[in-house]
Amino acid sequence: MVAGWFAGDGDDFRLLGTRCSACTSVFFPREDAHCRNPECPGGDLAEVPLSRRGHVWSYTDSRYRPPSPYVTNPELPWEPYTLIAVELAAERLVVLGQAVPGVTVADLAVGMEVEVVPGVLHEDADTIWMTWRWRPTGVAA
């Protein structure tokens, strides 16, 4: 898990961004040093939870094993996964993430509503690395 990128669980799970007090731009991943808006004189950056729901802006699937530093066990067969770019209208930004397991490109359409949920990126005997996933609304976890 990347510290400060998300918090909570269940219905309280949220991605965390930052909002500039001067121009109100929202950033994800979070920005803690300075406003990334080149037209902004700069302001204080405050942590803000992002919208739980958004709409599919684009999507694709990954049918090959990415090179390092992607964490994967080369002894196991590759399992394709679906990537979704989700537009969060209130924040005026697009956030990329994996779909929940079982959701394929055949299940998606541009404009479809999805929600952010916690997911497991990788685990071993000692550690579980958490991430976020996008799930079409109305689909059980």
XYZ file of N, CA and C in Angstrom:
423
model
N 0.852 -1.172 0.000
C 0.000 0.000 0.000
C 0.894 1.231 0.000
N 0.506 2.226 -0.766
C 1.215 3.491 -0.757
C 0.556 4.368 0.301
N 1.303 4.742 1.317
C 0.756 5.513 2.433
C 0.148 6.821 1.940
N -1.062 7.098 2.410
C -1.710 8.362 2.098
C -2.483 8.403 0.796
N -2.538 7.292 0.050
C -3.276 7.292 -1.217
C -4.728 6.869 -1.044
N -5.020 6.098 0.020
C -6.396 5.707 0.298
C -6.528 5.362 1.770
N -7.784 5.309 2.220
C -8.053 5.028 3.631
C -9.444 4.420 3.759
N -9.673 3.770 4.887
C -10.983 3.209 5.185
C -11.187 1.843 4.573
N -12.375 1.302 4.819
C -12.751 0.029 4.212
C -14.259 -0.016 4.066
N -14.746 -0.990 3.302
C -16.178 -1.087 3.053
C -16.695 0.187 2.401
N -17.851 0.664 2.875
C -18.449 1.881 2.319
C -17.671 3.142 2.679
N -16.712 3.026 3.605
C -15.889 4.175 3.991
C -14.581 4.247 3.210
N -14.325 3.285 2.308
C -13.091 3.280 1.529
C -13.081 4.466 0.572
N -11.988 5.224 0.576
C -11.858 6.398 -0.296
C -10.424 6.530 -0.788
N -10.277 6.972 -2.019
C -8.989 7.447 -2.491
C -8.788 8.812 -1.865
N -7.543 9.170 -1.553
C -7.239 10.453 -0.938
C -6.423 11.298 -1.905
N -6.886 12.494 -2.133
C -6.153 13.450 -2.955
C -5.838 14.676 -2.135
N -5.371 15.698 -2.810
C -5.148 16.988 -2.151
C -5.796 18.077 -2.997
N -6.254 19.123 -2.315
C -6.881 20.277 -2.976
C -6.102 21.526 -2.609
N -5.820 22.345 -3.618
C -5.126 23.611 -3.413
C -6.125 24.661 -2.920
N -5.761 25.385 -1.877
C -6.651 26.415 -1.325
C -6.762 27.636 -2.233
N -5.776 27.861 -3.098
C -5.794 29.046 -3.968
C -6.628 28.837 -5.226
N -6.407 27.717 -5.927
C -7.093 27.521 -7.214
C -8.138 26.413 -7.164
N -8.247 25.691 -6.087
C -9.163 24.570 -5.841
C -8.888 23.341 -6.714
N -7.739 23.283 -7.397
C -7.389 22.090 -8.167
C -7.219 20.908 -7.224
N -7.670 19.745 -7.682
C -7.544 18.515 -6.906
C -6.528 17.622 -7.607
N -5.687 16.945 -6.815
C -4.629 16.107 -7.362
C -4.713 14.690 -6.816
N -4.530 13.729 -7.702
C -4.347 12.330 -7.331
C -3.414 11.727 -8.363
N -2.320 11.089 -7.948
C -1.966 10.922 -6.551
C -1.770 12.268 -5.856
N -1.833 12.219 -4.565
C -1.757 13.419 -3.740
C -0.488 14.209 -4.027
N -0.537 15.469 -3.732
C 0.614 16.373 -3.854
C 0.780 17.047 -2.502
N 1.953 16.959 -1.928
C 2.174 17.550 -0.608
C 3.163 18.705 -0.618
N 3.842 18.949 -1.746
C 4.876 19.983 -1.778
C 4.364 21.316 -2.318
N 3.690 21.296 -3.472
C 3.238 22.547 -4.097
C 2.118 22.250 -5.096
N 1.350 23.259 -5.428
C 0.268 23.110 -6.401
C 0.874 22.823 -7.772
N 0.357 21.820 -8.464
C 0.861 21.446 -9.791
C 0.236 22.257 -10.914
N -0.718 23.109 -10.597
C -1.350 23.950 -11.613
C -0.383 25.075 -11.974
N 0.117 25.116 -13.234
C 1.117 26.127 -13.596
C 0.594 27.556 -13.555
N -0.716 27.743 -13.566
C -1.288 29.089 -13.525
C -1.633 29.542 -12.107
N -1.380 28.695 -11.120
C -1.736 29.007 -9.737
C -0.561 29.670 -9.022
N -0.840 30.724 -8.235
C 0.231 31.350 -7.458
C 0.680 30.469 -6.291
N -0.070 29.423 -6.005
C 0.273 28.507 -4.908
C -0.580 28.762 -3.692
N -0.938 27.710 -3.045
C -1.747 27.795 -1.837
C -1.476 26.593 -0.965
N -2.137 26.553 0.169
C -2.009 25.401 1.055
C -2.682 24.198 0.415
N -2.124 23.025 0.632
C -2.686 21.788 0.108
C -3.311 21.012 1.248
N -4.588 20.678 1.095
C -5.310 19.941 2.127
C -5.742 18.587 1.591
N -5.625 17.569 2.435
C -6.085 16.241 2.046
C -7.594 16.243 1.896
N -8.081 15.605 0.813
C -9.518 15.485 0.584
C -9.841 14.064 0.122
N -10.929 13.495 0.638
C -11.364 12.205 0.100
C -12.001 12.445 -1.270
N -11.698 11.575 -2.217
C -12.261 11.707 -3.557
C -13.614 11.016 -3.629
N -14.369 11.324 -4.650
C -15.680 10.702 -4.852
C -15.538 9.189 -4.918
N -16.476 8.474 -4.329
C -16.464 7.006 -4.378
C -16.899 6.485 -5.737
N -17.708 7.259 -6.429
C -18.247 6.813 -7.717
C -17.852 7.761 -8.828
N -17.700 7.181 -10.007
C -17.387 7.952 -11.197
C -17.900 7.203 -12.410
N -17.514 7.676 -13.590
C -17.974 7.057 -14.832
C -16.781 6.631 -15.681
N -16.934 5.477 -16.331
C -15.877 4.941 -17.176
C -15.573 5.947 -18.281
N -14.327 6.366 -18.327
C -13.842 7.292 -19.345
C -13.206 6.509 -20.486
N -12.500 5.425 -20.119
C -11.880 4.516 -21.083
C -11.518 3.230 -20.359
N -11.190 2.187 -21.125
C -10.805 0.920 -20.511
C -10.031 0.078 -21.522
N -9.276 -0.876 -21.002
C -8.514 -1.816 -21.824
C -8.167 -3.016 -20.964
N -7.499 -3.995 -21.555
C -7.038 -5.118 -20.750
C -5.541 -5.322 -20.949
N -4.950 -6.000 -19.995
C -3.522 -6.286 -20.015
C -3.364 -7.777 -20.245
N -2.879 -8.134 -21.415
C -2.791 -9.542 -21.770
C -1.370 -10.078 -21.752
N -0.416 -9.284 -21.237
C 0.963 -9.742 -21.166
C 1.527 -9.444 -19.782
N 2.562 -10.136 -19.395
C 3.211 -9.920 -18.104
C 4.118 -8.692 -18.218
N 3.848 -7.627 -17.461
C 4.714 -6.441 -17.509
C 6.110 -6.762 -16.969
N 7.100 -5.992 -17.408
C 8.457 -6.197 -16.886
C 8.586 -5.641 -15.464
N 9.696 -5.949 -14.818
C 10.011 -5.405 -13.504
C 9.994 -3.875 -13.596
N 9.519 -3.168 -12.600
C 9.342 -3.542 -11.206
C 7.964 -4.107 -10.871
N 7.145 -4.457 -11.875
C 5.856 -5.072 -11.605
C 6.080 -6.332 -10.777
N 5.306 -6.505 -9.711
C 5.477 -7.644 -8.808
C 4.615 -8.793 -9.313
N 5.273 -9.877 -9.703
C 4.557 -11.047 -10.186
C 5.435 -12.280 -9.993
N 4.822 -13.411 -9.867
C 5.552 -14.663 -9.719
C 5.702 -15.294 -11.104
N 6.917 -15.307 -11.655
C 7.097 -15.853 -13.003
C 6.809 -17.353 -13.097
N 6.688 -18.025 -11.959
C 6.376 -19.458 -11.954
C 4.886 -19.720 -12.219
N 4.060 -18.698 -11.983
C 2.617 -18.855 -12.176
C 2.212 -18.372 -13.565
N 1.159 -18.951 -14.142
C 0.703 -18.464 -15.454
C 0.168 -17.037 -15.336
N 0.333 -16.265 -16.401
C -0.149 -14.876 -16.409
C -1.662 -14.857 -16.495
N -2.287 -14.017 -15.667
C -3.733 -13.835 -15.710
C -4.029 -12.410 -16.145
N -4.663 -12.239 -17.314
C -4.987 -10.889 -17.778
C -5.889 -10.168 -16.769
N -5.815 -8.842 -16.776
C -6.691 -8.043 -15.926
C -7.164 -6.834 -16.723
N -8.217 -6.214 -16.251
C -8.826 -5.079 -16.928
C -8.434 -3.787 -16.223
N -8.064 -2.785 -17.008
C -7.757 -1.445 -16.502
C -8.890 -0.498 -16.880
N -9.271 0.352 -15.931
C -10.345 1.315 -16.181
C -9.857 2.714 -15.816
N -10.060 3.656 -16.724
C -9.836 5.078 -16.441
C -11.201 5.659 -16.084
N -11.307 6.197 -14.869
C -12.592 6.653 -14.333
C -12.582 8.162 -14.150
N -13.588 8.816 -14.717
C -13.732 10.260 -14.557
C -14.503 10.552 -13.271
N -13.872 11.346 -12.405
C -14.523 11.832 -11.189
C -14.941 13.267 -11.478
N -16.204 13.450 -11.783
C -16.693 14.748 -12.260
C -16.491 15.863 -11.233
N -16.774 15.599 -9.966
C -16.663 16.649 -8.947
C -15.234 17.152 -8.815
N -14.257 16.254 -8.993
C -12.854 16.625 -8.845
C -12.219 17.064 -10.170
N -12.926 16.835 -11.269
C -12.451 17.158 -12.623
C -11.117 16.467 -12.912
N -11.090 15.146 -12.644
C -9.891 14.385 -12.972
C -10.256 12.949 -13.325
N -9.297 12.247 -13.931
C -9.465 10.855 -14.324
C -8.450 10.028 -13.551
N -8.915 8.935 -12.932
C -8.066 8.061 -12.118
C -8.058 6.671 -12.753
N -6.852 6.151 -12.980
C -6.671 4.831 -13.564
C -6.562 3.785 -12.465
N -7.129 2.626 -12.690
C -7.002 1.529 -11.743
C -7.501 0.240 -12.358
N -7.185 -0.866 -11.700
C -7.663 -2.166 -12.159
C -9.131 -2.337 -11.814
N -9.811 -3.126 -12.635
C -11.172 -3.552 -12.319
C -11.099 -4.665 -11.282
N -12.189 -4.878 -10.583
C -12.243 -6.012 -9.657
C -12.096 -7.299 -10.464
N -11.538 -8.358 -9.848
C -11.407 -9.623 -10.566
C -12.752 -10.084 -11.128
N -12.707 -10.620 -12.329
C -13.919 -11.113 -12.978
C -14.556 -10.126 -13.935
N -14.228 -8.846 -13.823
C -14.775 -7.842 -14.747
C -13.844 -7.755 -15.948
N -14.403 -7.955 -17.139
C -13.630 -7.896 -18.371
C -14.085 -6.708 -19.208
N -13.367 -6.457 -20.297
C -13.756 -5.353 -21.176
C -15.152 -5.571 -21.744
N -15.581 -6.821 -21.865
C -16.925 -7.117 -22.371
C -18.019 -6.645 -21.409
N -17.656 -6.441 -20.133
C -18.624 -6.014 -19.114
C -18.728 -4.497 -19.000
N -17.882 -3.754 -19.719
C -17.776 -2.311 -19.535
C -18.267 -1.534 -20.750
N -18.632 -0.285 -20.496
C -18.995 0.654 -21.559
C -18.608 2.044 -21.090
N -18.169 2.880 -22.009
C -17.863 4.269 -21.670
C -19.128 4.910 -21.104
N -18.971 5.620 -19.999
C -20.098 6.278 -19.344
C -20.722 5.465 -18.228
N -20.411 4.171 -18.137
C -20.967 3.319 -17.090
C -20.496 3.797 -15.720
N -21.375 3.730 -14.718
C -20.995 4.121 -13.364
C -20.224 2.995 -12.689
N -19.123 3.369 -12.017
C -18.308 2.430 -11.245
C -18.021 3.055 -9.888
N -17.614 2.205 -8.952
C -17.265 2.685 -7.623
C -15.921 2.111 -7.217
N -15.230 2.836 -6.348
C -13.923 2.396 -5.873
C -14.111 1.476 -4.671
N -13.341 0.387 -4.665
C -13.379 -0.582 -3.567
C -11.948 -1.008 -3.261
N -11.691 -1.498 -2.041
C -10.340 -1.990 -1.744
C -10.073 -3.300 -2.463
N -8.801 -3.544 -2.743
C -8.413 -4.794 -3.389
C -7.009 -5.183 -2.990
N -6.671 -6.418 -3.233
C -5.328 -6.922 -2.931
C -4.503 -6.857 -4.205
N -3.379 -6.162 -4.117
C -2.461 -6.072 -5.246
C -1.562 -7.299 -5.286
N -1.028 -7.677 -4.120
C -0.107 -8.820 -4.028
C -0.032 -9.242 -2.571
N 0.225 -10.504 -2.367
C 0.434 -10.965 -0.997
C 1.443 -12.100 -0.978
N 2.163 -12.188 0.145
C 3.047 -13.310 0.386
C 2.810 -13.776 1.820
N 3.655 -14.628 2.328
C 3.450 -15.187 3.657
C 3.463 -14.142 4.763
N 4.143 -13.003 4.523
C 4.296 -11.990 5.570
C 3.470 -10.731 5.371
N 3.137 -10.409 4.127
C 2.548 -9.094 3.845
C 1.429 -9.188 2.814
N 0.416 -8.348 2.996
C -0.627 -8.154 1.989
C -0.530 -6.709 1.529
N -0.277 -6.492 0.243
C -0.203 -5.155 -0.320
C -1.573 -4.793 -0.879
N -2.164 -3.738 -0.335
C -3.509 -3.311 -0.727
C -3.446 -2.243 -1.821
N -4.529 -2.137 -2.555
C -4.675 -1.131 -3.600
C -6.156 -0.792 -3.721
N -6.511 -0.078 -4.764
C -7.914 0.196 -5.051
C -8.273 -0.514 -6.339
N -9.563 -0.793 -6.502
C -10.102 -1.407 -7.713
C -11.386 -0.673 -8.074
N -11.770 -0.743 -9.324
C -13.039 -0.167 -9.783
C -14.021 -1.300 -10.036
N -15.238 -1.113 -9.557
C -16.301 -2.120 -9.706
C -17.549 -1.457 -10.261
N -18.136 -2.029 -11.325
C -19.415 -1.485 -11.797
C -20.416 -1.467 -10.637
N -21.187 -0.415 -10.530
C -22.150 -0.325 -9.426
C -23.194 -1.424 -9.592
N -23.660 -1.919 -8.463
C -24.658 -2.985 -8.472
C -24.043 -4.373 -8.556
N -22.694 -4.476 -8.554
C -22.030 -5.784 -8.607
C -21.511 -6.095 -7.214
N -21.787 -7.282 -6.714
C -21.334 -7.673 -5.378
C -19.822 -7.809 -5.339
N -19.246 -7.548 -4.171
C -17.783 -7.620 -3.996
C -17.264 -9.030 -4.148
